Coordinates of C-alpha atoms and ligand atoms in Angstrom, one line a residue:
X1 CA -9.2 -28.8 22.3
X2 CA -7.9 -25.6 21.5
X3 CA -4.9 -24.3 23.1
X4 CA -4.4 -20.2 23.5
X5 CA -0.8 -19.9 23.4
X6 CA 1.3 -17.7 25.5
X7 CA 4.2 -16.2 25.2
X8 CA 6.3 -18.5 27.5
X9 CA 4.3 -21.4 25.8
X10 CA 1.4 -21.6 28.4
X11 CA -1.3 -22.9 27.2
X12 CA -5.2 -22.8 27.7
X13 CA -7.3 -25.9 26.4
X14 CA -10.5 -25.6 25.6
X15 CA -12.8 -28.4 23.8
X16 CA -12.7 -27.8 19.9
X17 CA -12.9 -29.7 16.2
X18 CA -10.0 -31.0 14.9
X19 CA -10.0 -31.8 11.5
X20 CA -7.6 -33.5 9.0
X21 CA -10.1 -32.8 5.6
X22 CA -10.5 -29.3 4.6
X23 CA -13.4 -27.6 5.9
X24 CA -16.6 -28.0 4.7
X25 CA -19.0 -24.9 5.6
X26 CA -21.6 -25.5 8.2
X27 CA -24.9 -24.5 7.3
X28 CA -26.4 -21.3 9.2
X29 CA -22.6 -19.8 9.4
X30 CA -22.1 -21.7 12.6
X31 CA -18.3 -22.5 12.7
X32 CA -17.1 -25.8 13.2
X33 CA -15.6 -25.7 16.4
X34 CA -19.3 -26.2 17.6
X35 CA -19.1 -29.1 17.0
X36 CA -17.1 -30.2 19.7
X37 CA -14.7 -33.5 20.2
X38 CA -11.7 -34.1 22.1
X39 CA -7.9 -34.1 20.2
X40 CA -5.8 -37.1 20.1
X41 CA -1.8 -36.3 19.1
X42 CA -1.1 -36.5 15.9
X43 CA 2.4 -38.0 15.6
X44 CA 4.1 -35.9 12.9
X45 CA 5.6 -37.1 9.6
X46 CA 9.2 -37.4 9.3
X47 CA 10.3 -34.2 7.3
X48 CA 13.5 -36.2 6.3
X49 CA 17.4 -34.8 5.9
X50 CA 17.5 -30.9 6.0
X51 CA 18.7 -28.3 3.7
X52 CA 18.5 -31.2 0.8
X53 CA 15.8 -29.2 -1.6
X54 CA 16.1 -25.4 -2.6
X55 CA 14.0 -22.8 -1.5
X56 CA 11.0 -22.3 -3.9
X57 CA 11.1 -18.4 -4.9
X58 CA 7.6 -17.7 -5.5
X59 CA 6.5 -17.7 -9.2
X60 CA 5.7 -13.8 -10.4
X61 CA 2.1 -14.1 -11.7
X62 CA 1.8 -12.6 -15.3
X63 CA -1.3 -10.6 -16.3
X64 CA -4.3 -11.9 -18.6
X65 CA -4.1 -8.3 -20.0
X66 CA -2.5 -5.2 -19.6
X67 CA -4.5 -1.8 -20.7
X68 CA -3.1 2.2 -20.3
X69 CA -3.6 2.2 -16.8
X70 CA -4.7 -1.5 -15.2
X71 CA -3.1 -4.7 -15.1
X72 CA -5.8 -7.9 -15.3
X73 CA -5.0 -10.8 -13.6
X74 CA -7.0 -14.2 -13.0
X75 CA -6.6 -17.0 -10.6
X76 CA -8.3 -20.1 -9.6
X77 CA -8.5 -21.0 -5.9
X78 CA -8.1 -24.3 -5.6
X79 CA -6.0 -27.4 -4.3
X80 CA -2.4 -28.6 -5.2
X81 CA -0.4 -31.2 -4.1
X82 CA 2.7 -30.3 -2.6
X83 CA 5.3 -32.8 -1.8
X84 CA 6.7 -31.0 1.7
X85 CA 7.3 -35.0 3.7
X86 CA 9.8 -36.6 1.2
X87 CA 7.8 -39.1 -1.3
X88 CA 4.6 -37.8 0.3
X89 CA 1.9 -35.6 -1.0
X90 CA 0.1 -33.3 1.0
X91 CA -2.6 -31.4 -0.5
X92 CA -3.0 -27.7 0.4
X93 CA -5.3 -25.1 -0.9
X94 CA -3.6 -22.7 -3.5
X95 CA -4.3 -20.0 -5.4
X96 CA -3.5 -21.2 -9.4
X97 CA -3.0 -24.6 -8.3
X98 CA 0.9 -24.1 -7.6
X99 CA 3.0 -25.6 -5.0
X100 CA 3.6 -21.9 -3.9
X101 CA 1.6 -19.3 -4.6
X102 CA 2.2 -16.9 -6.9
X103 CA 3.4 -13.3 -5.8
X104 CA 1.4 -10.4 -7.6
X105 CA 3.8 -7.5 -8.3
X106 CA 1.9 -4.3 -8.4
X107 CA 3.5 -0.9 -9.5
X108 CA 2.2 2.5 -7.2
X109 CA -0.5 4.6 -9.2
X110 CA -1.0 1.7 -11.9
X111 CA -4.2 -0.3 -11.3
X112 CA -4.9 -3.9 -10.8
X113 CA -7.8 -6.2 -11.0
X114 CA -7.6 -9.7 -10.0
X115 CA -10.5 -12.5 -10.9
X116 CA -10.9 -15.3 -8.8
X117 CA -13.0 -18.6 -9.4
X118 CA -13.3 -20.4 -6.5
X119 CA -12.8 -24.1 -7.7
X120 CA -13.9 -25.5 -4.2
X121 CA -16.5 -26.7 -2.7
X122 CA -17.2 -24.3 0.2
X123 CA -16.9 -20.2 0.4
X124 CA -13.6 -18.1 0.1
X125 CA -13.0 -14.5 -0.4
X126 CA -9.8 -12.3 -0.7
X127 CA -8.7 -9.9 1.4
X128 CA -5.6 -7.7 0.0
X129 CA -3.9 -7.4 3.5
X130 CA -2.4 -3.5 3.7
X131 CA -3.9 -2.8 1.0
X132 CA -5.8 1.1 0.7
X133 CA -8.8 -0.2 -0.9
X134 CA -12.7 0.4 -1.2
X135 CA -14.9 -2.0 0.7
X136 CA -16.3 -3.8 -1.6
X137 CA -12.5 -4.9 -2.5
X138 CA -11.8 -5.9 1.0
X139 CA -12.9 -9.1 1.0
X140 CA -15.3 -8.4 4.5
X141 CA -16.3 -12.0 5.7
X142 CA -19.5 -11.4 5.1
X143 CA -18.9 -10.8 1.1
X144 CA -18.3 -14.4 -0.1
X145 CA -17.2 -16.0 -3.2
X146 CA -19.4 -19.0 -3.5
X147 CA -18.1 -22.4 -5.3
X148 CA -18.5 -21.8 -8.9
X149 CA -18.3 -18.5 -8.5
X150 CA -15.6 -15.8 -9.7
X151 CA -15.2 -12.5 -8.5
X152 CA -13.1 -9.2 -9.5
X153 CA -11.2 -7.2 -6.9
X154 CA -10.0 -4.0 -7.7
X155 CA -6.7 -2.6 -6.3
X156 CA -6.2 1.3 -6.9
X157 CA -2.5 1.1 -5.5
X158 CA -2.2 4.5 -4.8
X159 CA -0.5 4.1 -1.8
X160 CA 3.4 4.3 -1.3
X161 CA 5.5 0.6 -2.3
X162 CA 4.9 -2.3 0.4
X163 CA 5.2 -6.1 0.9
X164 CA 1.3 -6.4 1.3
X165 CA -0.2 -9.8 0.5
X166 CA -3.4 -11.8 -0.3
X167 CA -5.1 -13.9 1.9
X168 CA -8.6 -15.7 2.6
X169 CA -11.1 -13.9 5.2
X170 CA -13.9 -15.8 4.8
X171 CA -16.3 -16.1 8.3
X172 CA -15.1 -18.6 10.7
X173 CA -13.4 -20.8 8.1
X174 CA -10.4 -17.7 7.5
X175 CA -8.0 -19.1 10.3
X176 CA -8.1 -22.7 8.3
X177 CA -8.1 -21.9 4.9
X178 CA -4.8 -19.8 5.3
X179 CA -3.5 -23.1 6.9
X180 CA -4.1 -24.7 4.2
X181 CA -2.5 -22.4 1.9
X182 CA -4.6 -19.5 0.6
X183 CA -2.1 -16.8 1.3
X184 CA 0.3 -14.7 -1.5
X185 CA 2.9 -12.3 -1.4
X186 CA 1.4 -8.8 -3.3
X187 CA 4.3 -6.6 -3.6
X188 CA 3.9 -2.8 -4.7
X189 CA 7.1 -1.5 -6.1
X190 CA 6.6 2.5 -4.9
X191 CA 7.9 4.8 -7.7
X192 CA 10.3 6.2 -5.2
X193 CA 12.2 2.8 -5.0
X194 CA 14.0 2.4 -8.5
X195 CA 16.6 5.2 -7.6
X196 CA 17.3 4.1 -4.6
X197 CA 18.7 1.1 -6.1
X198 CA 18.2 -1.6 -3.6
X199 CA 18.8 -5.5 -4.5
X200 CA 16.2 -6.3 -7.3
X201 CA 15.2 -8.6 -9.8
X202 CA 17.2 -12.4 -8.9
X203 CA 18.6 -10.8 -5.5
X204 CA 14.7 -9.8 -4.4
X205 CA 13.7 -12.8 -2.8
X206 CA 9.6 -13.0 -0.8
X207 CA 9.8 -15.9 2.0
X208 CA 6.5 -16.7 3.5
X209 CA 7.4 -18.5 7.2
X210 CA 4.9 -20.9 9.0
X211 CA 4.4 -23.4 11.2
X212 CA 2.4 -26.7 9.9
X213 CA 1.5 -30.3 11.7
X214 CA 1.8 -33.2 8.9
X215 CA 0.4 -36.3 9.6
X216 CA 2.7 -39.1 9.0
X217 CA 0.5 -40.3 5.6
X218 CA 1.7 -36.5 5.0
X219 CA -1.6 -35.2 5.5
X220 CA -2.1 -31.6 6.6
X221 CA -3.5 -31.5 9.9
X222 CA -5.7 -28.5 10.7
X223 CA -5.5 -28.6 14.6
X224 CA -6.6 -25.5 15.9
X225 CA -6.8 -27.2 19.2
X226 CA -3.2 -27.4 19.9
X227 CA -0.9 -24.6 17.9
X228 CA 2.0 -25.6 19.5
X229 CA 2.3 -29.0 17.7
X230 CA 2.7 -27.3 15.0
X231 CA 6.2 -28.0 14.8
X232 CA 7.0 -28.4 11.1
X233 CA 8.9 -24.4 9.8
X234 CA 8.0 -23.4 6.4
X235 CA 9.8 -21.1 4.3
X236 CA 7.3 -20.9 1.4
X237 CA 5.9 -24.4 1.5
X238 CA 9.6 -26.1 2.0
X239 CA 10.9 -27.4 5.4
X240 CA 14.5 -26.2 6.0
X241 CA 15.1 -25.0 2.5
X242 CA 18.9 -24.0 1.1
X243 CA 18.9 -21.0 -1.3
X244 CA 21.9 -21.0 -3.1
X245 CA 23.2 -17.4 -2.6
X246 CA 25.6 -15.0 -4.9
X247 CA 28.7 -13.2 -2.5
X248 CA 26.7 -10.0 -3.2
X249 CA 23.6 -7.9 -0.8
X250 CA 20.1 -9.7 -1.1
X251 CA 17.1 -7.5 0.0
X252 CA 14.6 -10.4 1.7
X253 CA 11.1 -10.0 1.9
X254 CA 9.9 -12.2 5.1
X255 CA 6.3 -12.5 6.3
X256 CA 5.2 -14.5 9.3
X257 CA 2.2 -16.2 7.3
X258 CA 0.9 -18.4 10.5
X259 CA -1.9 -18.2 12.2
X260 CA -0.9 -18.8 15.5
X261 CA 2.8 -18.7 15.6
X262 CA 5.7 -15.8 16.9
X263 CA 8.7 -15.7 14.8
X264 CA 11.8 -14.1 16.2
X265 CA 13.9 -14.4 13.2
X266 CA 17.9 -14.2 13.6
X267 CA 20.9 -15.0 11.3
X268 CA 23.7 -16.5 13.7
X269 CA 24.5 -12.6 15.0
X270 CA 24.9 -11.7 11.3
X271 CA 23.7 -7.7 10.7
X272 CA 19.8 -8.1 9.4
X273 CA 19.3 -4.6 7.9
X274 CA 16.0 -4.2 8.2
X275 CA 15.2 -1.4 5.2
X276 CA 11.1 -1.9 5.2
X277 CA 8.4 -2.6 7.8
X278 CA 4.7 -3.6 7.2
X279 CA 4.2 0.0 4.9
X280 CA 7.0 -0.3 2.8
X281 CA 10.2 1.1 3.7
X282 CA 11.4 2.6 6.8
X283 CA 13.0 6.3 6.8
X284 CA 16.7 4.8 7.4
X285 CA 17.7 1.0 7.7
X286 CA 18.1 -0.3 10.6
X287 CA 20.8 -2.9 11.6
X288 CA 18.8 -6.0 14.0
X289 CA 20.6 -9.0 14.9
X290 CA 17.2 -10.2 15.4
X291 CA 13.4 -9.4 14.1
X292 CA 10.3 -10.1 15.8
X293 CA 7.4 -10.9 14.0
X294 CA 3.9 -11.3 14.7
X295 CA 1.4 -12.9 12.6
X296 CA 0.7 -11.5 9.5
X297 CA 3.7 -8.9 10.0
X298 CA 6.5 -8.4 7.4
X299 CA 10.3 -7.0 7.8
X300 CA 12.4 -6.3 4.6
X301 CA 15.8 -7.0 5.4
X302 CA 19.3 -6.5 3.4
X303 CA 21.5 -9.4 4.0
X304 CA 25.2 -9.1 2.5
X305 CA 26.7 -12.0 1.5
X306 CA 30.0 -9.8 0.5
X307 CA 31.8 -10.3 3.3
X308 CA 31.0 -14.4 2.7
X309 CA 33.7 -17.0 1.2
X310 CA 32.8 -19.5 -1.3
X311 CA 31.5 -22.6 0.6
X312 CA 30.1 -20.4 3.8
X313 CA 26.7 -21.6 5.1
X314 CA 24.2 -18.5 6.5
X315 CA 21.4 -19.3 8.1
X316 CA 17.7 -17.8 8.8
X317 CA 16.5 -19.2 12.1
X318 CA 13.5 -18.9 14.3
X319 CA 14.6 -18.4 18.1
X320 CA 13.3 -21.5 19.0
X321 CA 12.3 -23.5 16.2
X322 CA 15.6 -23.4 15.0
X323 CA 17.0 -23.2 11.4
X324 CA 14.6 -21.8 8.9
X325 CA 16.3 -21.7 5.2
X326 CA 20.2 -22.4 4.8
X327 CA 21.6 -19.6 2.3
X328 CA 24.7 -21.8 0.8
X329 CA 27.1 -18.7 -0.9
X330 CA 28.1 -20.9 -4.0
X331 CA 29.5 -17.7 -6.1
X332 CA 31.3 -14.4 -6.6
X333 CA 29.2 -11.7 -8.2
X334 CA 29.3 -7.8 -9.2
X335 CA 26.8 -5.6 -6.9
X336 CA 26.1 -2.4 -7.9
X337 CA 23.2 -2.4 -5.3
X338 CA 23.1 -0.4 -2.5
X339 CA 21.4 0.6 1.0
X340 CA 21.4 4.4 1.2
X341 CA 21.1 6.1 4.5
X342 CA 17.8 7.7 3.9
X343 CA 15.3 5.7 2.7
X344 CA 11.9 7.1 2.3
X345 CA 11.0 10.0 4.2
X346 CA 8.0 10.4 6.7
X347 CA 5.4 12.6 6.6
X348 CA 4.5 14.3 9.2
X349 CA 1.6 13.0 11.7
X350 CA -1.5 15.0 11.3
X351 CA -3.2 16.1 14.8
X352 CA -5.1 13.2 16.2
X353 CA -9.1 14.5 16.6
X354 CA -10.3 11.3 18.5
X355 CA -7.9 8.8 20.9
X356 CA -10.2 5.3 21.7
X357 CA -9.2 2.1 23.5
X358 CA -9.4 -1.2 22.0
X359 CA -8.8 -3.7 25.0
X360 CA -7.8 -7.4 23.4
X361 CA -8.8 -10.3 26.0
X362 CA -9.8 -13.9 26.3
X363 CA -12.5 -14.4 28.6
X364 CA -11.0 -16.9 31.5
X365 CA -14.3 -18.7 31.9
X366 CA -15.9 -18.7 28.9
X367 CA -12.9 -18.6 26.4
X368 CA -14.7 -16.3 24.3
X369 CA -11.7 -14.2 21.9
X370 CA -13.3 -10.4 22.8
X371 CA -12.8 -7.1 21.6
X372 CA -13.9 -4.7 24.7
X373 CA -15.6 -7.0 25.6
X374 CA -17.7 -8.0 22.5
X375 CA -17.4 -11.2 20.4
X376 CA -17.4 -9.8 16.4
X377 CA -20.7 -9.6 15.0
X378 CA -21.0 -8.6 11.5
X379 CA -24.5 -6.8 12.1
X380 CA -22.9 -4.2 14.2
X381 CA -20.9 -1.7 13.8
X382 CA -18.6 -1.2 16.5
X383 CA -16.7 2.3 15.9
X384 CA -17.5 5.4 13.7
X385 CA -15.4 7.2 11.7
X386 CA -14.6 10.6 9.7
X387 CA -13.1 9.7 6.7
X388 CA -10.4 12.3 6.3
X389 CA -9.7 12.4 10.2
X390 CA -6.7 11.3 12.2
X391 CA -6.9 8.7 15.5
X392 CA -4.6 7.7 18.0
X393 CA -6.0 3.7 19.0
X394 CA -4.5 2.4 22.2
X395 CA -4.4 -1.0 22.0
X396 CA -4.2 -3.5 25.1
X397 CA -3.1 -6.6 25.3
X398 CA -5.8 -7.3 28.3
X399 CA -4.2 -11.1 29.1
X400 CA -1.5 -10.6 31.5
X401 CA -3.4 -13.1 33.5
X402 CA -3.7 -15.9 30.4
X403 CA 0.1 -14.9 29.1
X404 CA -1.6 -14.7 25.7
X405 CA 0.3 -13.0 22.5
X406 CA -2.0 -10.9 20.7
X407 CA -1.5 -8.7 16.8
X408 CA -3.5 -6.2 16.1
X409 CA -4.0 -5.3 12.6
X410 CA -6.3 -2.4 11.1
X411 CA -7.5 -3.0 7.5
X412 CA -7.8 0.7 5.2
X413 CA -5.1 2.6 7.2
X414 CA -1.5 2.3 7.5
X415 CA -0.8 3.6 11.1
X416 CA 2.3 4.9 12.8
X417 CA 3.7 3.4 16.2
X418 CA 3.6 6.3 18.8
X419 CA 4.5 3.9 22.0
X420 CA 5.0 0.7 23.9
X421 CA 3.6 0.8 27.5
X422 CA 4.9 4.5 27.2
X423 CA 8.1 4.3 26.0
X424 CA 9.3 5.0 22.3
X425 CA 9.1 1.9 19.5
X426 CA 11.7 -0.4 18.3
X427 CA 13.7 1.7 15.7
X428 CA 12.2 -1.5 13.3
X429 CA 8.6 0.0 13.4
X430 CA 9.5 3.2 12.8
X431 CA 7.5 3.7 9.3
X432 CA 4.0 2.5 8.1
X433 CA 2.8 -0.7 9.9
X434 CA -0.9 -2.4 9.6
X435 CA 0.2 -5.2 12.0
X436 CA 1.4 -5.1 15.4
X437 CA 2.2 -7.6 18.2
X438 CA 1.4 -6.7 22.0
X439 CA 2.7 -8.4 24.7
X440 CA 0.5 -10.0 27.0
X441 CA -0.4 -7.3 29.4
X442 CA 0.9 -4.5 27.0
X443 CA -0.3 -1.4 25.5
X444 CA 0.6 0.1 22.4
X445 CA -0.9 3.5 20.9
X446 CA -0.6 4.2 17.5
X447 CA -1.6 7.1 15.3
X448 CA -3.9 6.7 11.8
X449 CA -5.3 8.6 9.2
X450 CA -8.5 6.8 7.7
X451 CA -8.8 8.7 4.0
X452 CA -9.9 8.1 0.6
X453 CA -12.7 5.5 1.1
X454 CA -16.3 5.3 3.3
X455 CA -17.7 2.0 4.1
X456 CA -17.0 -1.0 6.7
X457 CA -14.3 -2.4 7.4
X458 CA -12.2 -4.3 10.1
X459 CA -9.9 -4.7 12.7
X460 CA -9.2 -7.7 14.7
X461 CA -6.5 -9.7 16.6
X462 CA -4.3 -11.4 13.3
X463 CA -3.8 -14.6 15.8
X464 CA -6.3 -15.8 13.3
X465 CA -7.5 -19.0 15.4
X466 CA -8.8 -15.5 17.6
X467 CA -10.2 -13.8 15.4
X468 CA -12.1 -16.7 14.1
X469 CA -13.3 -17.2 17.9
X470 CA -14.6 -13.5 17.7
X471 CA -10.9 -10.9 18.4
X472 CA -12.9 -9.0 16.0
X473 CA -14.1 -6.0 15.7
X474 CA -15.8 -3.5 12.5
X475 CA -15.4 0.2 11.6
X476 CA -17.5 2.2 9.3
X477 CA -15.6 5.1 7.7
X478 CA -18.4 7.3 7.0
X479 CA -18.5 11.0 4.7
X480 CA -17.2 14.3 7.1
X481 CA -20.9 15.8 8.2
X482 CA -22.9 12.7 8.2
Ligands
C2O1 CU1 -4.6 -10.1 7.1 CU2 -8.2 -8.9 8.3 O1 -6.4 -9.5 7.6
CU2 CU1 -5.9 -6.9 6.4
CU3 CU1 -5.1 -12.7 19.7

């Protein structure tokens, strides 16, 4: 049964697989969910005391090699064990076999090339999420990795600093294999950012938040039919975390890394100053004392601990699925970082030469996941572009009827928010974004330039049990005059 969440929690059922043992590929690119049978609940495993491990910081991966101009990575996709139930063992897929995958720190204007051998037994790819790259480094569904086989992707990184990250887009198995792990933080530090002197090093700190269903053998349980028992937080691969924390500012890095799941992320009324969006940072913090975030989206925040005596407790929490990490302030500590007033500056917005409509919906009878109308289909090409040329896309959230969230994500261009339902943005999407949520029933327009490269790429809804249904949709970029 699958469940389409709404915003209030309503929920659609519709006959669907559920699976406990990682995806095996059907034959013919049929996706599982074919192959229909009814759910039974999964009682979930008892994720023990809180707050009695530490938050896993994710491990910086170091390059193979490192030439004038490129930096050469390599990383197996694969399978680890990770304890997340106390005394249990759940295996997860992973990139390099870690219990958290590693983060890939990129520098703007200095290349990198990452090699992956896919170690399983079924298709992957990689898809460098934000990321301005040509198309045969997007990782497009079609373009697969197959067992045995390894694979360079090439990232230019001439684009402005950003908490981008990695994750798998392979057809109709995407939505599960990020489930089960396949997702990385790939952080660009923009040569504009060392003088600003923000919180670095120790006090920069990527948390990658999800829900997850573990079965009470601490099995990982895949069930795309029902999202909402989901009910295990993870703030990268730990339930309910505590981070010991320095009195002192902390710049955090979060990124809603479910595939299904709304965060709306709060600290107890303390001041999140949100500095960075999706594209990097944002032209002047921004205080929130809470951040919504859709799938796939990121917020950089400042948190300052200064104010903090020894022995305080801070917490991250979701609205509703309560407390998310504990930050325990354990010491005093010298800060000579700051949060200037201007951050990074915006360009201005080229004049739009083309405005188009992309209308998100779930079909009420037939529960097909539709992008005007159309399930994806790889064959076709569904909207033409000038590379060089400036768009203003107004995206609708077309189920006001179903109460269904929706994020929209564009892959090549970073775009700018012009409106919700008319009215100006949240001062928190004010910069570069390649992910936004809409509202069931909303519409948002937003403004893009589509340079550099030609070729085929995507958009879709990054609800990724959607997009996997077909919330899917493919551009080609194609040379001005052709
Ligand atoms: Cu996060 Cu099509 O991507
Ligand atoms: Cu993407
Ligand atoms: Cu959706």
């Amino acid at each position: 049964m699958l469940a389409l969440g709404g915003a209030t929690g309503v929920a659609l059922v519709i006959p669907t697989a559920e699976t406990t043992e990682p995806a095996v590929a059907a034959p013919g690119g049929h996706p599982r969910h074919h192959h229909r049978r009814p759910s039974r609940p999964v009682p979930s495993a008892d994720t023990g005391e809180p707050f009695t491990r530490p938050l896993v910081v994710p491990p910086v991966l170091r390059p193979v090699a490192v030439t004038a101009t490129t930096d050469h990575y390599r990383l197996d996709v694969t399978t680890a064990d990770v304890e997340i139930v106390p005394g249990l063992h759940s295996r997860m897929l992973s990139y390099g076999g870690h219990a958290v995958n590693p983060t890939i720190r990129a520098r703007q204007g200095r290349r990198v090339r990452v090699t992956y051998r896919n170690r399983l037994d079924q298709p992957v790819n990689v898809h460098l999420h934000g990321g301005h790259v040509a198309a045969a480094d997007d990782g497009h569904p079609m373009d697969l990795i197959q067992p045995g086989q390894e694979r360079v992707y090439d990232y230019p990184n001439q684009q402005a600093g950003a908490s981008l990250w990695y994750h798998d887009h392979s057809h109709h198995t995407e939505s599960e294999h990020v489930y089960r792990g396949l997702y990385g933080f790939y952080l660009i530090e923009g040569s504009d950012e060392a003088g600003l002197r923000l919180p670095s090093g120790q006090y920069d700190i990527p948390i990658a938040l999800r829900d997850s269903l573990f079965a009470e053998d601490g099995t990982l349980v895949w069930n795309q039919a029902d999202p909402f028992s989901r009910t295990t937080l993870l703030a990268n691969n730990r339930h309910q975390p505590y981070f010991p924390v320095a009195a002192r500012r902390y710049r955090l890095r979060l990124l809603n890394a479910s595939t299904h799941r709304t965060f709306e992320v709060h600290a107890n009324g303390a001041t999140l100053l949100q500095i960075g969006g999706d594209g990097g940072l944002l032209p002047a913090p921004v205080p929130r004392t809470s951040i919504l975030l859709g799938s796939a989206e990121r917020a950089e925040v400042v948190i300052d601990f200064s104010g903090n005596a020894i022995g305080d407790q801070v917490f991250l929490a979701d609205a509703t699925g309560g407390p998310l990490v504990r930050f325990d302030v354990v010491r005093r500590a010298t800060d000579s970082s700051r949060v200037p007033p201007q951050l990074r500056p915006l360009p201005p917005m080229p004049r739009a030469t083309a405005e188009r409509l992309f209308v998100m919906r779930v079909d009420p009878v037939t529960f097909a996941s539709l992008i005007n109308d159309k399930a994806f289909d790889p064959a076709r090409v569904d909207t033409t572009i000038t590379r060089g040329t400036t768009e203003i896309w107004k995206i609708v959230n077309g189920d006001a009827g179903l109460n269904l969230e929706h994020t929209f994500h564009m892959h090549l261009a970073q775009f700018r928010v012009l409106d919700r339902d008319g009215a100006p943005p949240s001062p928190g999407e004010s910069g570069f974004k390649d992910t936004i949520y809409v509202r069931p029933g909303e519409s948002v327009r937003v403004q893009a330039t589509f340079d550099g490269f030609v070729g085929r790429y995507l958009y879709h809804c990054h609800m990724l049990d959607h997009s996997a249904f077909g919330m899917m949709g493919q551009m080609e970029v194609v040379p001005p005059g052709s």
